[in-house]
Coordinates of C-alpha atoms in Angstrom, one line a residue:
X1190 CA 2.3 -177.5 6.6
X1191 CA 3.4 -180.1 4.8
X1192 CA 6.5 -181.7 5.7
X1193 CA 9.6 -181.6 3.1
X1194 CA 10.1 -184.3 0.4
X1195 CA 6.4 -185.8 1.3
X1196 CA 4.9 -183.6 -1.9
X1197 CA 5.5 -184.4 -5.2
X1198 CA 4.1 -183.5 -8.7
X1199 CA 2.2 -187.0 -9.8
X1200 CA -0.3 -187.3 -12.3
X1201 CA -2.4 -184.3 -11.0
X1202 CA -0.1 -181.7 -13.0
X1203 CA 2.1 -182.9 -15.5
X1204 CA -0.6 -184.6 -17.3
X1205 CA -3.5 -181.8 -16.9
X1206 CA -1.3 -179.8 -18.7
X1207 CA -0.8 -182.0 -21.6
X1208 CA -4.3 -183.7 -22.1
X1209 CA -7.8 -183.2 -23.6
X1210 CA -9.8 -180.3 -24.6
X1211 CA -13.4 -180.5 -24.7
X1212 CA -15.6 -178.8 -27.5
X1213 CA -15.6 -175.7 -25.4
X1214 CA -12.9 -174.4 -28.1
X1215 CA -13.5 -174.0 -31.7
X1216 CA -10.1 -175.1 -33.8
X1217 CA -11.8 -174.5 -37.5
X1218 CA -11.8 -177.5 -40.1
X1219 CA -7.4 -177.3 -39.8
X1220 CA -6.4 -177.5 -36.1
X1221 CA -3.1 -178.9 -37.3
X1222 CA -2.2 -175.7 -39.8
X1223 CA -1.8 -173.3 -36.8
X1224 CA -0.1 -175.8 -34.7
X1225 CA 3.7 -174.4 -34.2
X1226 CA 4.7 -176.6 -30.5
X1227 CA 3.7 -179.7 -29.8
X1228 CA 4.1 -182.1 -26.4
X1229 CA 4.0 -185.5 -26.5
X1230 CA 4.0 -187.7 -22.9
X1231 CA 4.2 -191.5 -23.8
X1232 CA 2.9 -194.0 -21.1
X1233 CA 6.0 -194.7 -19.2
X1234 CA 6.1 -191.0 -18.4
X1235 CA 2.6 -191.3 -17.3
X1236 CA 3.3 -194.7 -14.9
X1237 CA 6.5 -193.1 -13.5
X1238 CA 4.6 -190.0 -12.4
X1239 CA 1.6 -191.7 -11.2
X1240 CA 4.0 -193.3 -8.8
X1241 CA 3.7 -189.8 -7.4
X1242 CA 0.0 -189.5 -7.3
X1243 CA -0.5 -190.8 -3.9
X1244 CA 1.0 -187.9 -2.1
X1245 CA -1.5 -185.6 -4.1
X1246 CA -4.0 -187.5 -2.4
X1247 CA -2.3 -187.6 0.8
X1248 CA -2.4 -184.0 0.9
X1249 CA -6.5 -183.6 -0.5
X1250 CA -7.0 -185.8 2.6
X1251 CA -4.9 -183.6 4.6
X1252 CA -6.1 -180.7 3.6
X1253 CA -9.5 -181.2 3.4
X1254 CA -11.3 -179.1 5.5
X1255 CA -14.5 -181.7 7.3
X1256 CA -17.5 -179.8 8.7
X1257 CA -19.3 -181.2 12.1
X1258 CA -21.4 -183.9 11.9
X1259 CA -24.6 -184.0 13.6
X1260 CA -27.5 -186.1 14.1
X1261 CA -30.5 -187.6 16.1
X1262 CA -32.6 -191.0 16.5
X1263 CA -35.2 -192.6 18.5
X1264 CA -34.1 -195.1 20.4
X1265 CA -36.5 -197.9 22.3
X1266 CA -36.0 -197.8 26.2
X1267 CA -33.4 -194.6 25.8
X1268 CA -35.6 -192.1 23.7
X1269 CA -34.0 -189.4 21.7
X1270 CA -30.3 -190.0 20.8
X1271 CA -28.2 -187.0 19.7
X1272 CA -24.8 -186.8 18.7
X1273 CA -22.5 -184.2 17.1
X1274 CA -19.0 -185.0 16.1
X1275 CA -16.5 -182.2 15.8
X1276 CA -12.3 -181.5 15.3
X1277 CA -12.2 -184.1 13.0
X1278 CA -8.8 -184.3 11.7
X1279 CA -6.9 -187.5 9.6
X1280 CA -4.1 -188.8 11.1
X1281 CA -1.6 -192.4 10.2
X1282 CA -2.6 -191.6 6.5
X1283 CA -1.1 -194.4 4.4
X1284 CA -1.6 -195.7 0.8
X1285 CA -0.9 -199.2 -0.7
X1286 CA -1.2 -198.4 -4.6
X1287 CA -2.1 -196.3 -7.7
X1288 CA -2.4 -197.3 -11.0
X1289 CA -3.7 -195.0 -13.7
X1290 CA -4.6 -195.6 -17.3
X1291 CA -5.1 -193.3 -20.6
X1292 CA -8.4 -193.7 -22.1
X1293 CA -8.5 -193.1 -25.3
X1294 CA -10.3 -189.6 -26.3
X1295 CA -11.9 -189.9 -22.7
X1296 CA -10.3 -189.3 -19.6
X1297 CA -7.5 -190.5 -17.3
X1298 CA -8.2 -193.0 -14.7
X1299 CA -7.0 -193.4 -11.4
X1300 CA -7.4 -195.9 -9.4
X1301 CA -6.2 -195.2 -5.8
X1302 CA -6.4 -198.9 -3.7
X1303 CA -6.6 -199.3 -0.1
X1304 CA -6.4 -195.7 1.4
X1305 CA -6.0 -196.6 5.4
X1306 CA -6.9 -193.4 7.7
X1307 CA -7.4 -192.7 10.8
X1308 CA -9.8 -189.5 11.7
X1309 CA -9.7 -188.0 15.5
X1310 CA -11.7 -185.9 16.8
X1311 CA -14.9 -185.7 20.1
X1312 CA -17.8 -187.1 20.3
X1313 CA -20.7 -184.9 22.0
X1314 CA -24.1 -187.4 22.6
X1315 CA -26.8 -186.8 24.9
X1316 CA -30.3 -188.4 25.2
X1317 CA -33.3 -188.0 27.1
X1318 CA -34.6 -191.4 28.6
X1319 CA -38.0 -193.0 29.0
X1320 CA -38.1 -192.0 32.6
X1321 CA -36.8 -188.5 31.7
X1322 CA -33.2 -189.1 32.8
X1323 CA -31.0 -186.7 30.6
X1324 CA -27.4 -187.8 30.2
X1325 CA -24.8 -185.8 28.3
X1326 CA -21.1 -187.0 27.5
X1327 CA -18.3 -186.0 25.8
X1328 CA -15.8 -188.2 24.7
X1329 CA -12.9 -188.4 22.2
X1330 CA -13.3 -190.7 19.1
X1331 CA -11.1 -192.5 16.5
X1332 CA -12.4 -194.1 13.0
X1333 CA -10.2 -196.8 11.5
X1334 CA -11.1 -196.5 7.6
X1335 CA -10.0 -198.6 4.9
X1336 CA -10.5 -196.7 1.4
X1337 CA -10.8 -197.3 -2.0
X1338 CA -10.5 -194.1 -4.4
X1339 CA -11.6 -193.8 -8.2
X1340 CA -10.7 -190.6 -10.1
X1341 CA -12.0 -190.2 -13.7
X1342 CA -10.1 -186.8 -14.9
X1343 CA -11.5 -184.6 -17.9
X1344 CA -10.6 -181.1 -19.0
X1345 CA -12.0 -178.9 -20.5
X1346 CA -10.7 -175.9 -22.5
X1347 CA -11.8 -172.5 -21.1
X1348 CA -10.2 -169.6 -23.2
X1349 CA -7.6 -171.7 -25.2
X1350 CA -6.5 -173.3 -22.3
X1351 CA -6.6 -176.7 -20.6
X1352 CA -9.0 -176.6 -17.7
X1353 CA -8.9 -179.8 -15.0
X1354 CA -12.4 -181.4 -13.8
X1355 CA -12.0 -184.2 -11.6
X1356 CA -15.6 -183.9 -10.0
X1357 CA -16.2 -187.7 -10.8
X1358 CA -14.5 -189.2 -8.1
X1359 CA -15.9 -191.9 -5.8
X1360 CA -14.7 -193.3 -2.5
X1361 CA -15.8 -196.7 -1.4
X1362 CA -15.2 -197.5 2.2
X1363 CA -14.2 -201.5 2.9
X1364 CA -14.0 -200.5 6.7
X1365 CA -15.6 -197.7 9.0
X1366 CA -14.9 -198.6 13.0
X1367 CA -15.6 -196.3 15.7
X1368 CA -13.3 -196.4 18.5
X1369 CA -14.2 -194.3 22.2
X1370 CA -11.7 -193.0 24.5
X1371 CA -9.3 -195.4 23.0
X1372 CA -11.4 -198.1 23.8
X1373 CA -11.0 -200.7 21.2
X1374 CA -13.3 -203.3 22.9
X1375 CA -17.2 -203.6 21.3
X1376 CA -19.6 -202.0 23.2
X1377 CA -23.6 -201.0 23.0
X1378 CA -22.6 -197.5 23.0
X1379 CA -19.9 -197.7 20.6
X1380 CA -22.3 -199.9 18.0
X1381 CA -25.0 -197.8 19.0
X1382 CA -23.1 -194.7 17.1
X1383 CA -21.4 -196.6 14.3
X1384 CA -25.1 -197.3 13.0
X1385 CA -25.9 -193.6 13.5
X1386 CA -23.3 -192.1 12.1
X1387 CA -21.7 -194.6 9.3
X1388 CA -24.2 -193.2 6.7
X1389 CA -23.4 -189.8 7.3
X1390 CA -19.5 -189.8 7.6
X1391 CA -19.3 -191.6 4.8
X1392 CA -20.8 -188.9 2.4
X1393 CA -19.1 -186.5 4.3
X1394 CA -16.0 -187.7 3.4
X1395 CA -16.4 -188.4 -0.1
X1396 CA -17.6 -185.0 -0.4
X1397 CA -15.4 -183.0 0.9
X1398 CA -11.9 -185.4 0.4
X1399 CA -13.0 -185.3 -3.4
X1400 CA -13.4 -181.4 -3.1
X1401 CA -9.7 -181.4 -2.3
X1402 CA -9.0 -183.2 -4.8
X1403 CA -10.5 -181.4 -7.3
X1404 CA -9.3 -178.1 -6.0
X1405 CA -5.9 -179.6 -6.4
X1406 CA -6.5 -180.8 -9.7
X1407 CA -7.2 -177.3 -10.8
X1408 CA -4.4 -175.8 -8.7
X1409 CA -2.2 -177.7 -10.4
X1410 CA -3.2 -177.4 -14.2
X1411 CA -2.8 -174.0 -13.8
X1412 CA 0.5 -174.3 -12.3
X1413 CA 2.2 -176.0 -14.8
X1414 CA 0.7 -174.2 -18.1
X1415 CA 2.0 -170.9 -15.5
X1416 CA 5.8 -172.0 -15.0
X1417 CA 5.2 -173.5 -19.1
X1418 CA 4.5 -170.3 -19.9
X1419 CA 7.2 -168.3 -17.8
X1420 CA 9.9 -170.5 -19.2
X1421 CA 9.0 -169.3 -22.7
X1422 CA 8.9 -166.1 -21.9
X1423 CA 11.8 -163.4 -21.2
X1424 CA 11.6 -159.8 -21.0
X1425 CA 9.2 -158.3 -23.5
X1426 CA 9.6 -160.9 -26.0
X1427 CA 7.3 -164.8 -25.0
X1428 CA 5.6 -167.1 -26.8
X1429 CA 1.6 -167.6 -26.9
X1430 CA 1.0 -171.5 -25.6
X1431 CA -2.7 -171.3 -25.8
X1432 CA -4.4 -174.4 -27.5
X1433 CA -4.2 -175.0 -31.6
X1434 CA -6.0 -177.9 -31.7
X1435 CA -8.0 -181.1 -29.6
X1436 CA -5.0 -183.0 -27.6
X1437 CA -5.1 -186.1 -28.2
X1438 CA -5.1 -188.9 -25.7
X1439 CA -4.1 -192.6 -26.9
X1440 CA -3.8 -195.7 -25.0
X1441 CA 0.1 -195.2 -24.9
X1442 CA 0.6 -191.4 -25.1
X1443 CA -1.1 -187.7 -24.3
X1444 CA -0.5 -185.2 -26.6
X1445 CA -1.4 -181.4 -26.9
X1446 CA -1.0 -178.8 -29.3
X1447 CA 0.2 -175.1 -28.9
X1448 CA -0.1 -172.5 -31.2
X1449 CA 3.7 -171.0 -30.5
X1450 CA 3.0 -167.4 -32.0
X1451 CA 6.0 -164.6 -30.3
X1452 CA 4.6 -161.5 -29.2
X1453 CA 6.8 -158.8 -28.8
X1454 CA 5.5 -155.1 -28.3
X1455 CA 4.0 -154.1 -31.6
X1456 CA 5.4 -157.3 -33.5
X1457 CA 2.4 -159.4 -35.0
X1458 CA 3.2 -163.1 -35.8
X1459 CA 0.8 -165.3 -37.5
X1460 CA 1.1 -168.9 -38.7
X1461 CA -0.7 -170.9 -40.6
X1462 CA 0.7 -173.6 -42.4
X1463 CA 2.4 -176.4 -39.7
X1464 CA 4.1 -179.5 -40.7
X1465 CA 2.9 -181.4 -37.9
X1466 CA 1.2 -184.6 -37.9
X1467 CA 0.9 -187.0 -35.1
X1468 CA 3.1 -189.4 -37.2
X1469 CA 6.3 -187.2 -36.9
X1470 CA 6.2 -188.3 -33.4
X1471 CA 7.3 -192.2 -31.6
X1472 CA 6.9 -193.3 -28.0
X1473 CA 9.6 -194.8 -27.3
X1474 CA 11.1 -191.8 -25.3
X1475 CA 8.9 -190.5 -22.3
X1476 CA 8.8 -186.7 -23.4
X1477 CA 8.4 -185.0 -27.2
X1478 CA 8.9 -181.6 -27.9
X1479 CA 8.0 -181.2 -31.6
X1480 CA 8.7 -177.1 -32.7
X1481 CA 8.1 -175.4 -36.1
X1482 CA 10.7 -173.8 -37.7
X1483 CA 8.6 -170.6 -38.1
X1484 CA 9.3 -170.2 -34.1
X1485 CA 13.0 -170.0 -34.5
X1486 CA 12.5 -167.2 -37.3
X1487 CA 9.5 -165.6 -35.5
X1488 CA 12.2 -165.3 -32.2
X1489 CA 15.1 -164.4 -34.1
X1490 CA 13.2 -161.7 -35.7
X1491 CA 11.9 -160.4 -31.9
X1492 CA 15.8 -160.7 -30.8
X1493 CA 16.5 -158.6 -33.5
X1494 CA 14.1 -156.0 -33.0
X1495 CA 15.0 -156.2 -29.2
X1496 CA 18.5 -155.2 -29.9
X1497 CA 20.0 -158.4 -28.5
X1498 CA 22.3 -158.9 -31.9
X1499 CA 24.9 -157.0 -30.6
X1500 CA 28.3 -158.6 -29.4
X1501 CA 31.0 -156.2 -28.4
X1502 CA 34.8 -157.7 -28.0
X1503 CA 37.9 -156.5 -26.1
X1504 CA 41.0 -157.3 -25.0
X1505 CA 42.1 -160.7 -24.6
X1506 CA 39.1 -161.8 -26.4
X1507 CA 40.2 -159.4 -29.2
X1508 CA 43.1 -160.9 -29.3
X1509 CA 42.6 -164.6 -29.7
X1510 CA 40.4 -163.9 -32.7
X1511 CA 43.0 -162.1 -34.8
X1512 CA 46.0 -164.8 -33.6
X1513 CA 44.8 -167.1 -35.3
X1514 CA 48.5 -168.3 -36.1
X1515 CA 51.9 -166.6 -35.4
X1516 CA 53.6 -166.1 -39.3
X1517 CA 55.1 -162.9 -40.3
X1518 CA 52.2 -162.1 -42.7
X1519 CA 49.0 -162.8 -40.1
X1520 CA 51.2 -159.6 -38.1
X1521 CA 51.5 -157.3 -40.8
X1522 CA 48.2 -157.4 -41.4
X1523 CA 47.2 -157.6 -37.8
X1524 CA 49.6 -154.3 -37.3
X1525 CA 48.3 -152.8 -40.9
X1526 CA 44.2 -153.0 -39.5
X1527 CA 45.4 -152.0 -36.1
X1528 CA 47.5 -148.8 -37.4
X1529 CA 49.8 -150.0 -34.0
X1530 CA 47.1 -149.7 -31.5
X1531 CA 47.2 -152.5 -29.0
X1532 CA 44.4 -154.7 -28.2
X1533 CA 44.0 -153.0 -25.2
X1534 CA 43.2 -149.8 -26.6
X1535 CA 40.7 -151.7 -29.5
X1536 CA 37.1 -152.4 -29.2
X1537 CA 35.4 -154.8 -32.4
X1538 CA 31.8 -154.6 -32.4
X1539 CA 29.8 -157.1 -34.2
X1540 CA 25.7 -156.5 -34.7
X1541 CA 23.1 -158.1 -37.0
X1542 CA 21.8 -155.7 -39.8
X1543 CA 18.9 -157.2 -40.6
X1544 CA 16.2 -160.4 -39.1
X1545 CA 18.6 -163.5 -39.3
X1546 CA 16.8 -166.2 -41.4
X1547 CA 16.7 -169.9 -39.9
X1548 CA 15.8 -172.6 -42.1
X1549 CA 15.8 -176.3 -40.4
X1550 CA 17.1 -179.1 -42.7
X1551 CA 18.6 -182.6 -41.2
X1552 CA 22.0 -181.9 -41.2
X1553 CA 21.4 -179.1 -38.8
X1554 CA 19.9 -175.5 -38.1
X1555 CA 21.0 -173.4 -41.2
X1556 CA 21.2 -170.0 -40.2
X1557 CA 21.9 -166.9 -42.5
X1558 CA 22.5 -163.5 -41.1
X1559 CA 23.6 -160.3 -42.6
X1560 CA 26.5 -158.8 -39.8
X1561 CA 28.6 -155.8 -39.4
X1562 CA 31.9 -155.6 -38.1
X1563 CA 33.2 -152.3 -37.4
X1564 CA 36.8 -152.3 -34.9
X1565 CA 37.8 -149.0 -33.3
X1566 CA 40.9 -147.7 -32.3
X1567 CA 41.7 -145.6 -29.5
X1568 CA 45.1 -144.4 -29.6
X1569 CA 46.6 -142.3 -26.3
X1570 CA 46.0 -139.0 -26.6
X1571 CA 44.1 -139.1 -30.0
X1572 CA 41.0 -139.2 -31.2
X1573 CA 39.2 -142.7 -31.7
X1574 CA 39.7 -144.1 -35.5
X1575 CA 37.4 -146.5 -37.2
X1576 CA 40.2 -149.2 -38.4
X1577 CA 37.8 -151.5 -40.1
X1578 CA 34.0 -151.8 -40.9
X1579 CA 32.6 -154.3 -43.1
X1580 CA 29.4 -155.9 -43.9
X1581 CA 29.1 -159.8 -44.3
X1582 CA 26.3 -162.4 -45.1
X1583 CA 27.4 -165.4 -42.9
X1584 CA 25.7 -168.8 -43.7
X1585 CA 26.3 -171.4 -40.6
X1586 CA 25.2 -174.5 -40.3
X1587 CA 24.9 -175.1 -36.3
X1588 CA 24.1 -178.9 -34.2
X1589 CA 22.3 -178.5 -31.0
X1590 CA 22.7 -181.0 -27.7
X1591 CA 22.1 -180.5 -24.3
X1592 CA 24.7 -182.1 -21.7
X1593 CA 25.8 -181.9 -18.5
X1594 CA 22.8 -179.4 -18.0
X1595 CA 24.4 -177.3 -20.6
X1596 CA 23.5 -176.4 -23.9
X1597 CA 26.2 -177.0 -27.0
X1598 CA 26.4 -175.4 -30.3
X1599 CA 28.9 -176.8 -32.9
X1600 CA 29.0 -175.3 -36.1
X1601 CA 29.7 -177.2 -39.2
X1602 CA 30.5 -176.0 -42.4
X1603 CA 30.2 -171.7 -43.4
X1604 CA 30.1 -169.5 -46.2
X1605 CA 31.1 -166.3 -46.2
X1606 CA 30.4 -163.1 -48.6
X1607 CA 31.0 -159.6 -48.2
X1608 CA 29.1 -156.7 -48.8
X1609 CA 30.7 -153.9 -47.9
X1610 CA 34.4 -153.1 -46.7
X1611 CA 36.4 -150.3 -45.1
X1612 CA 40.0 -150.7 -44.2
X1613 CA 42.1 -147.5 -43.0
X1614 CA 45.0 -149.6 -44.2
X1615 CA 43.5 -150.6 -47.7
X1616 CA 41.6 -147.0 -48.6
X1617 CA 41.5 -148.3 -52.6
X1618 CA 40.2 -152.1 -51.4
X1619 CA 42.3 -153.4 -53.4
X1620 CA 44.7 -155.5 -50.9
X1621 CA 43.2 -159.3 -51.1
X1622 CA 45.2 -160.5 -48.5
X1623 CA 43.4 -158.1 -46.0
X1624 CA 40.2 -160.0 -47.0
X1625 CA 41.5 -163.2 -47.2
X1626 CA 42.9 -163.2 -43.4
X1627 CA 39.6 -161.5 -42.2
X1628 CA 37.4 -164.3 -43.9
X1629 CA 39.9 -166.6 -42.5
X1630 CA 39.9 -165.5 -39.3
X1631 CA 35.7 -165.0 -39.3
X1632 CA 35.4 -168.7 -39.9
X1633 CA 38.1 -170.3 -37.6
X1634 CA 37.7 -168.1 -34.6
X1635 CA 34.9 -165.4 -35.1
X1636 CA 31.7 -167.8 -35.6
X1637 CA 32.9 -169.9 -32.5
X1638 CA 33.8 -167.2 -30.6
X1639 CA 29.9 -165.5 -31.5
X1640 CA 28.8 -168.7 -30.5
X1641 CA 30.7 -169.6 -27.5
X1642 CA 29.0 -166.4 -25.8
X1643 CA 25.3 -167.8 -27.2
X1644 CA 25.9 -171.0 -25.6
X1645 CA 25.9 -169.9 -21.7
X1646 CA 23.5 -167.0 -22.5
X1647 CA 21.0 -169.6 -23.6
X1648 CA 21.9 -172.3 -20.9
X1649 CA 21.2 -168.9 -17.9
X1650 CA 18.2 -168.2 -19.7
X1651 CA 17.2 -172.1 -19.5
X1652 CA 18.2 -172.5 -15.7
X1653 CA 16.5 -169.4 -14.5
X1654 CA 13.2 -171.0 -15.9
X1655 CA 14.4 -174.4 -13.5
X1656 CA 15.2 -176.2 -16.5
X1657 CA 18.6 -177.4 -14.1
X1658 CA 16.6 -178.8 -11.8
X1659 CA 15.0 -181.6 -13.8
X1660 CA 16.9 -184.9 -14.2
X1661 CA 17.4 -185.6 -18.0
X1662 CA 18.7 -188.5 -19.2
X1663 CA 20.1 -189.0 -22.5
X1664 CA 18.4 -185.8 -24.6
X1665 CA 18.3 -185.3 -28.3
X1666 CA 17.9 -182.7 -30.4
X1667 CA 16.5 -183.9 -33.9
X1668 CA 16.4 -181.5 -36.9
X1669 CA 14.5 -181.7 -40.0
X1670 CA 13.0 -180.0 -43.0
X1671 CA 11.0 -177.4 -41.5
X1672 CA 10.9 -178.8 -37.5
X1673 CA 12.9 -180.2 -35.2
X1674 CA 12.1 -182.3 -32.4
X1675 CA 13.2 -182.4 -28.3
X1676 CA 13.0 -186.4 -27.2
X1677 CA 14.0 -187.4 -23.5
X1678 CA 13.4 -189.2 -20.3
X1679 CA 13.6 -187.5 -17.5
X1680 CA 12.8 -187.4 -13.8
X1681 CA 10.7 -184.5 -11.4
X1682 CA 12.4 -182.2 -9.2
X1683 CA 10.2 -182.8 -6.1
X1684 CA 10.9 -179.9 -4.1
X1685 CA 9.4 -177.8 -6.6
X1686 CA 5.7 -178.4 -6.0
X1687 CA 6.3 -179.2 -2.7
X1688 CA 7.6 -175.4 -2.6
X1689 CA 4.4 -174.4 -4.8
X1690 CA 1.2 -176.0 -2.7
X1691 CA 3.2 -175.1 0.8
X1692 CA 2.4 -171.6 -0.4
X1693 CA -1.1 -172.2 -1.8
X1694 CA -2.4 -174.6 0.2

């Protein structure tokens, strides 16, 4: 079991999930047109999380699983010499550094440097001598080793989706010392089965260390494009993250492309004409997330659909929104919607009537919406009565950020136009001042209020995927004709994979 805080998520995860897909997947002559998300990890990202790496390895070494070794040679003056070495386990497992670097439209390097390990474990030998004296001895063992690691990782793309290979991997040993019973002293028996057995070790240890590795390596790519695919996903309604085009690696970023399409029950989206080009993007902030505007739409028409446009208001909430200053008229009006019911005994109902419509433009997310407001009154002892129902087109303009771990919408400017309107108080429609206080009231308290409850039903959503657990520093939330774009720096929670391979591993 590996001990907590020693595992975290280096270059083995993060950056198998971002990186290049062989010509296992056909994209068509216009990857780009289908592309609707795009991720973009610069080279800082990449050096920070390679910082990680060596505790990846730690744990291949760790984990790796090493068969007995056994073997035999002729001897002069002793005959036959067998040995078989068995429990071998690594212990004192130590690494001095890792570098790592992109190459372009190839692979990612890793270069692990002086990997110091001990492996335990016995020592069986027997041989039969020239004057038929048979000896048999069983001793412990230790082997200091002194390592050097090279990792070359390529993916491929199996089914739309990034698959890791890091078979080429290559250990070269400075130092392989055999140690009996402790003994650290040179001896004919000890140098007698360091020449036997050096050979053999070694490629029994690059094979089955660089097993791990690659086992990992695959563990891991899958792991991340899972928990990138649960945190797009709620419910019945989730977006498909399957490949769009070839990622792209460069010398000073990865970059991979998602085709973004929501699926919801019988809802079919299709996309095919992107804005994205690699030149939308920079790399001066360690982590890009580039989205299409067609995602917001496609997801506000599955919300929709979902029935998740309804708001309901009471009470104290019900009140704030129709105070919206204390004059003599605002409560004559107030008491002529109400027909004297108190708040208390009033429920306001606000639902969308039709797929909201989001258009992205650089001042902000534009987002039109055709709402109903109906407010029903439930006097003691009577029957409910429908006070007010009306029908609106609402234009907002809204400004995204994320802080404190929390996500904030400010609306700017609104229009307002109505549709349809029943008042119980105004049966002709011919009182303005009705109108005039509820489009009033709609745009200084009802739009924030709406979006005061969006704001911490997107910000649970966000932290039930584990979004709160990642340290982000300084976030922006771009917006422009037809995209917007996510830039950050940020830092990995380690307990989560540490969490993740002490279940798998």
């Amino acid at each position: 079991m590996l001990r907590a805080g020693t595992m975290r998520l280096g270059t083995f995860g993060i950056l198998l999930a971002l990186v290049h897909a062989l010509a296992a997947c056909e994209f068509g002559p216009f990857p780009y047109s289908i592309t609707g998300i795009v991720c973009r990890m610069t080279k800082p990202a990449a050096l920070l999380l390679n910082q990680e790496t060596a505790q990846v390895i730690q744990a291949a070494f760790r984990n790796a699983k090493f068969p007995n070794i056994t073997g035999e040679r002729s001897v002069r003056f002793l005959g036959k010499v067998a040995y078989r070495l068995t429990n071998i386990q690594v212990d004192n497992l130590s690494i001095e550094q890792s570098d790592v670097e992109l190459k372009e439209n190839d692979a990612i390097d890793i270069a692990i440097k002086n990997v110091t390990a001990v492996f335990k474990g016995t020592l069986n030998y027997g041989y039969a001598g020239a004057w038929f004296l048979q000896l048999f001895h069983s001793v412990g063992f230790e082997i200091e080793s002194s390592i050097d690691l090279q990792i070359n990782v390529k993916l491929m793309c199996q089914e739309d989706q990034v698959a890791a290979d890091a078979s080429d991997c290559y250990l070269t040993f400075h130092k392989l010392t055999l140690h009996l019973q402790g003994d650290k002293e040179p001896g004919w028996l000890k140098q007698l089965f360091t020449n036997f057995i050096a050979f053999t070790l070694k490629l029994v240890l690059k094979s089955k260390v660089c097993e791990e590795i690659n086992f990992l390596a695959q563990v891991l790519a899958n792991f991340i494009q899972d928990l990138a695919a649960n945190f797009v996903r709620d419910e019945d309604i989730r977006l498909d993250i399957s490949l769009a085009s070839v990622p792209l690696i460069k010398a000073n970023y990865l970059e991979s492309h998602h085709k973004g399409l929501v699926q919801y029950k019988n809802y079919s989206d299709v996309f095919s004409d992107s804005l994205f080009s690699p030149s939308l993007l920079s790399e001066s902030r360690m982590l890009y997330f580039w989205l299409s505007e067609h995602i917001l739409n496609s997801l506000a028409s599955a919300a929709f659909l979902d029935e998740r446009l309804t708001l309901t208001i009471v009470g104290e909430k019900l009140q704030a929104l129709f105070e919206i200053e204390d004059t003599a008229a605002q409560r004559r009006t107030v008491q002529m919607i109400f027909q004297g019911a108190s708040y208390n005994d009033s429920v306001a109902k606000v639902w969308s009537l039709a797929r909201p419509h989001i258009s992205l433009q650089p001042e902000g997310t534009v987002v039109k919406s055709l709402v109903a407001v109906e407010i029903s009154v439930f006097p003691p002892g009577k029957e409910s009565l429908m006070a007010l129902y009306m029908e609106k087109e609402i234009t907002v303009t809204i400004q995204a950020a994320y802080v404190e771990k929390k996500l904030i919408l400010h609306p700017l400017d609104s229009r307002i136009e109505f549709k349809a309107f029943k008042c119980m108080a105004d049966p002709s429609g011919n009182d303005q001042s009705i109108r005039n206080f509820l489009q009033k009231m709609i745009s200084v308290t009802g739009i924030p209020e709406v979006i005061s409850r969006i704001e911490p039903t997107l910000t649970s959503l966000m932290n039930s995927k584990g979004l709160h657990l990642f340290e982000i520093r300084s976030p922006e939330i771009i917006t422009r004709k037809g995209y917007l774009i996510v830039q950050l720096d940020f830092s990995f929670p380690d307990h989560l994979l540490l969490d993740f391979l002490e279940k798998t591993l």
